[in-house]
Tab-separated table of C-alpha atoms in Angstrom:
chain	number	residue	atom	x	y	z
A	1	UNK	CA	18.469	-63.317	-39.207
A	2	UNK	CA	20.541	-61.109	-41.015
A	3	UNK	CA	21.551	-57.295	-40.305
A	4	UNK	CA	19.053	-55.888	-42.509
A	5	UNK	CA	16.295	-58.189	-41.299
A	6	UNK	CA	16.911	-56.857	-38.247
A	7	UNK	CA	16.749	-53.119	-39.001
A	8	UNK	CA	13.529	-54.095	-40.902
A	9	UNK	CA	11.822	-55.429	-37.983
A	10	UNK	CA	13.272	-52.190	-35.943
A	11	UNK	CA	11.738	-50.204	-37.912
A	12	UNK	CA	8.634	-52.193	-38.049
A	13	UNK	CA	8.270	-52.015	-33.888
A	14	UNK	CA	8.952	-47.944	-33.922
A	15	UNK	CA	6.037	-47.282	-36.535
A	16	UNK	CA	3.552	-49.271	-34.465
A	17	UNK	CA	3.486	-46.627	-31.347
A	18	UNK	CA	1.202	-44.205	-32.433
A	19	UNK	CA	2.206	-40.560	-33.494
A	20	UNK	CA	-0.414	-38.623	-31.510
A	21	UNK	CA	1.835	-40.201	-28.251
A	22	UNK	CA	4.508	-38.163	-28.596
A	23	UNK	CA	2.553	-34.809	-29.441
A	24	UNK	CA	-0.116	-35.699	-26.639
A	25	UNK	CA	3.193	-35.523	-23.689
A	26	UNK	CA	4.574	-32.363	-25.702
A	27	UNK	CA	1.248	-30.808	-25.184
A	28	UNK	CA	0.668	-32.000	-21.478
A	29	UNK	CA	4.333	-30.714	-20.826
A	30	UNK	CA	4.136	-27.428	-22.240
A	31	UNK	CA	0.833	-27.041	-20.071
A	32	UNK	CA	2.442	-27.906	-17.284
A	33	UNK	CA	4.939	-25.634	-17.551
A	34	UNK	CA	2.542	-22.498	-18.196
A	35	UNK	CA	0.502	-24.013	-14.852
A	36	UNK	CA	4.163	-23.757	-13.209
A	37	UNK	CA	4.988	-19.988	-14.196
A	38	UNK	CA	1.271	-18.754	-13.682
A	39	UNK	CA	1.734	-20.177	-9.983
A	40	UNK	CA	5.322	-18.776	-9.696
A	41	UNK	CA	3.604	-15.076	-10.672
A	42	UNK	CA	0.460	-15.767	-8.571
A	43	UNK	CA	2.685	-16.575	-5.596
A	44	UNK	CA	5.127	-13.434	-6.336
A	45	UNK	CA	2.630	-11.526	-6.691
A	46	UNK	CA	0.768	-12.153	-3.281
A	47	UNK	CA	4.224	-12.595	-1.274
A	48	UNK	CA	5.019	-8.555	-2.832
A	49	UNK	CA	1.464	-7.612	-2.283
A	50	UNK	CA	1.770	-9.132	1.709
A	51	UNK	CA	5.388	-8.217	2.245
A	52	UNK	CA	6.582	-5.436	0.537
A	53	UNK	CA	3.711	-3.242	-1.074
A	54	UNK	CA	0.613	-2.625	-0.052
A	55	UNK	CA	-1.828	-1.829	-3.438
A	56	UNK	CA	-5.160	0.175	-1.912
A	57	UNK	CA	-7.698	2.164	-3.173
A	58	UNK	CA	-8.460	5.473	-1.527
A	59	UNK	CA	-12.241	6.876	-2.353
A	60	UNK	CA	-12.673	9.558	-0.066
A	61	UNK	CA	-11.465	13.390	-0.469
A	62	UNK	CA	-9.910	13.546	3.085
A	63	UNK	CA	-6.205	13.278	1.045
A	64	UNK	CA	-7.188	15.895	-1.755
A	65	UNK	CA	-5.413	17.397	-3.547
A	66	UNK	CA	-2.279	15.352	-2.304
A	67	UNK	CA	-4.176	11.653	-3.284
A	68	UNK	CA	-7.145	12.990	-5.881
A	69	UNK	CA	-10.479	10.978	-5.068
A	70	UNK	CA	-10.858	7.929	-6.319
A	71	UNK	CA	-7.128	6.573	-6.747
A	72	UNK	CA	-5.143	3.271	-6.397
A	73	UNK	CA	-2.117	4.103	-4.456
A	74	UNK	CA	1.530	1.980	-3.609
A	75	UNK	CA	2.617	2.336	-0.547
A	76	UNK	CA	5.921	0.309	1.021
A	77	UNK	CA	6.105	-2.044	3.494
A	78	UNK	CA	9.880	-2.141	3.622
A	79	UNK	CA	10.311	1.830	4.712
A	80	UNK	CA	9.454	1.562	8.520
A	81	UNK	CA	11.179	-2.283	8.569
A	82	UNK	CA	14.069	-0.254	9.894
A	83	UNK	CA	13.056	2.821	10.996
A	84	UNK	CA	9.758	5.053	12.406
A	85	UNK	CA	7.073	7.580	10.710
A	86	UNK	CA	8.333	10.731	10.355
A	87	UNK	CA	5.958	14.227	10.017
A	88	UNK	CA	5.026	14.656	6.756
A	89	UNK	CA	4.497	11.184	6.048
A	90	UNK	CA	1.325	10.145	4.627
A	91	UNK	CA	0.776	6.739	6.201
A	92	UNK	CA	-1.296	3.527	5.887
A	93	UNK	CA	-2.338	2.517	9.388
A	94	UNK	CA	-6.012	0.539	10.934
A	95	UNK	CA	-7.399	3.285	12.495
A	96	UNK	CA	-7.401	3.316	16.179
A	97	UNK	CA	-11.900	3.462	16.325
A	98	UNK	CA	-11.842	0.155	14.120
A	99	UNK	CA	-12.833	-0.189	10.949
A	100	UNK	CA	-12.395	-2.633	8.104
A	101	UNK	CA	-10.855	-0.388	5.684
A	102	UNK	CA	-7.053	1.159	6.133
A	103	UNK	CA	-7.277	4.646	6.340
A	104	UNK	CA	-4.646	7.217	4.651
A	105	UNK	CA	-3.537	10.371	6.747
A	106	UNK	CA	-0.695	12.194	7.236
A	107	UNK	CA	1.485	12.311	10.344
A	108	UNK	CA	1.687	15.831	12.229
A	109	UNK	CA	2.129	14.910	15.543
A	110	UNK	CA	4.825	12.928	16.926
A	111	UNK	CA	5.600	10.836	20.162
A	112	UNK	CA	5.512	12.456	23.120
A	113	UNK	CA	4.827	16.163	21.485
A	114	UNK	CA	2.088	18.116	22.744
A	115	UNK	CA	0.295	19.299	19.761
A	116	UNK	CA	-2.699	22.417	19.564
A	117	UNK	CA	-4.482	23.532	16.966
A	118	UNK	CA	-5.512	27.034	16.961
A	119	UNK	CA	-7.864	28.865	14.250
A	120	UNK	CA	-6.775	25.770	12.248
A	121	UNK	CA	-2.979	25.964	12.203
A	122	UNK	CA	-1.156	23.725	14.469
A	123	UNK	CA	1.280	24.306	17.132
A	124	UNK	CA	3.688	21.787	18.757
A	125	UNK	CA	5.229	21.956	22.064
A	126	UNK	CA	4.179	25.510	22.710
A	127	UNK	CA	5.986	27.067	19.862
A	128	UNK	CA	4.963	30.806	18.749
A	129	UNK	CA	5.754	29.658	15.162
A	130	UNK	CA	2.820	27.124	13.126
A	131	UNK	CA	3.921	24.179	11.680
A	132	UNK	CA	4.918	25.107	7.885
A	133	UNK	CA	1.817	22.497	6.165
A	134	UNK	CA	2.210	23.706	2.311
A	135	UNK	CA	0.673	20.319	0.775
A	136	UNK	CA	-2.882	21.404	2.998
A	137	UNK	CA	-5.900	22.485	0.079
A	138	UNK	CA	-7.427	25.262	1.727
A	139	UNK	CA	-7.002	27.238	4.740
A	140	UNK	CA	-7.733	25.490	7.334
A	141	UNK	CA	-10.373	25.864	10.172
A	142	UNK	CA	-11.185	25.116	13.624
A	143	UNK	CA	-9.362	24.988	17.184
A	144	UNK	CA	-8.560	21.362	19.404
A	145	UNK	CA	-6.503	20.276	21.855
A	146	UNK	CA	-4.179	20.591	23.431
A	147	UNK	CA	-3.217	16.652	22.903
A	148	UNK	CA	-0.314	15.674	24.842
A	149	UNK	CA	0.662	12.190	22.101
A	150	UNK	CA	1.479	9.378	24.202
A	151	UNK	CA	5.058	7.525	23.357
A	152	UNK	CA	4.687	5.402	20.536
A	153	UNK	CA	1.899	7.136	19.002
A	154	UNK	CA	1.179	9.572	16.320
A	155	UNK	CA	-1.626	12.268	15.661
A	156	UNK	CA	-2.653	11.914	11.988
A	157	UNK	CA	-4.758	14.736	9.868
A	158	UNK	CA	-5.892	14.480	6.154
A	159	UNK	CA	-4.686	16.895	3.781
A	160	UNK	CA	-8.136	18.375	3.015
A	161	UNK	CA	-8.255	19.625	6.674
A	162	UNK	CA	-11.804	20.735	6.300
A	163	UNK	CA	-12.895	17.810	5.202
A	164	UNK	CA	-10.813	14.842	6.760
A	165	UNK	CA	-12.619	12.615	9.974
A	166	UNK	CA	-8.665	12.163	11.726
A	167	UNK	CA	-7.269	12.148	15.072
A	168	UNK	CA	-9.483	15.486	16.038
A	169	UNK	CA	-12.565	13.637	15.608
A	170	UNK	CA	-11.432	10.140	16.975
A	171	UNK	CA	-12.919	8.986	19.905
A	172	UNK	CA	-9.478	7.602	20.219
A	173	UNK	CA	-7.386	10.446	19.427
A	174	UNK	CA	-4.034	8.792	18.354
A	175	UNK	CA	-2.418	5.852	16.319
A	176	UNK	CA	-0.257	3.145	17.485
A	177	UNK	CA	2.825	2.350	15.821
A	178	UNK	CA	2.187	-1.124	15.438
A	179	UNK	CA	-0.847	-0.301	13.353
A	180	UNK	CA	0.751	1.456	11.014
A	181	UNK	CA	2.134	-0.683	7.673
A	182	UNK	CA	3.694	1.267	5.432
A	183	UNK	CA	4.446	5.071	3.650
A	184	UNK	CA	2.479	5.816	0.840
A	185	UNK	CA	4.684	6.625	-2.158
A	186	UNK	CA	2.922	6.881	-5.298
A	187	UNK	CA	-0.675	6.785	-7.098
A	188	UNK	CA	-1.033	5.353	-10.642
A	189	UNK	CA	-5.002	5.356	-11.382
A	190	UNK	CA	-6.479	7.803	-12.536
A	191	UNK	CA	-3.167	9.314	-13.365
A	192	UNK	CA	0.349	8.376	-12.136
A	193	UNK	CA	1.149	11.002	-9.359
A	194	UNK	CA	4.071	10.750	-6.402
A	195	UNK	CA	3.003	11.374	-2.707
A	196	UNK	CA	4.789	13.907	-0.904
């Protein structure tokens, strides 16, 4: 058989495997790969969503007009990884009554403070002086306590005093530091909004 024989009958074998083969494994690859980065993002996403960010809706007023009713909220995880709730922090905690939601207050009292409120302002450790509250939406009402906050706890009010079921109404009065996940930090439906 000679060289071109050969290359004839080459030829001849190549253009007997059909052509739909070769596009059939281009198209089951490039699936594959879109099946690959869709679970990549999926599993980012949850891992972010479980670990770093929480992503919650708030639909009651008790926030106003700090967090406007309804809105989707982030909070972070990673700020109390390394450190504690400080007042003035609006937090994301279970609240200590149970309940299935998360609930979103902000933190007013801290551990081991002895906190009273008095014709609605609030008073810790006996000071003459209120505590300066200018994020609150109206003037607020009503006089409880005094609460002496147990180490490791926190007493937690809503921004729309007159209008907030918090740590004054709770049957238990204060929340645990383990239940509390992460520092709200900024809305972004209805409109994008920072928490302070």
């Amino acid at each position: 058989m000679t060289n071109t024989d050969m290359s004839i009958d080459s030829k001849n074998s190549s253009s007997t495997q059909p052509k739909d083969a070769g596009q059939k494994n281009h198209v089951l690859s490039e699936i594959l790969d879109w099946l690959r980065i869709f679970f990549i993002a999926a599993a980012g996403a949850w891992l972010c969503n479980h670990l770093l960010i929480m992503n919650t809706q708030v639909p009651t007023g008790s926030m106003e007009d700090t967090i406007p009713k309804p809105s989707r909220i982030i909070s972070s995880r990673v700020h109390y990884w390394f450190g504690d709730p400080e007042r003035g922090d609006v937090i994301l905690f279970d609240p200590p009554d149970g309940d299935e939601y998360y609930y979103v207050k902000r933190v007013v009292g801290m551990p081991g403070e002895t906190l009273q409120i008095t014709d609605g302002r609030v008073y810790i450790n006996g000071s003459d002086v209120p505590l300066d509250e200018p994020y609150l939406r109206e003037t607020p009402t009503g006089s409880f306590g005094p609460y002496v906050i147990p180490e490791g706890c926190y007493f937690v009010m809503g921004d729309n005093r007159n209008h907030s079921n918090d740590s004054r109404y709770w049957q238990n009065s204060f929340v645990a530091r383990e239940n509390i996940y992460a520092k709200a930090i900024f809305g972004y439906w209805p409109r994008l909004f920072w928490i302070r």
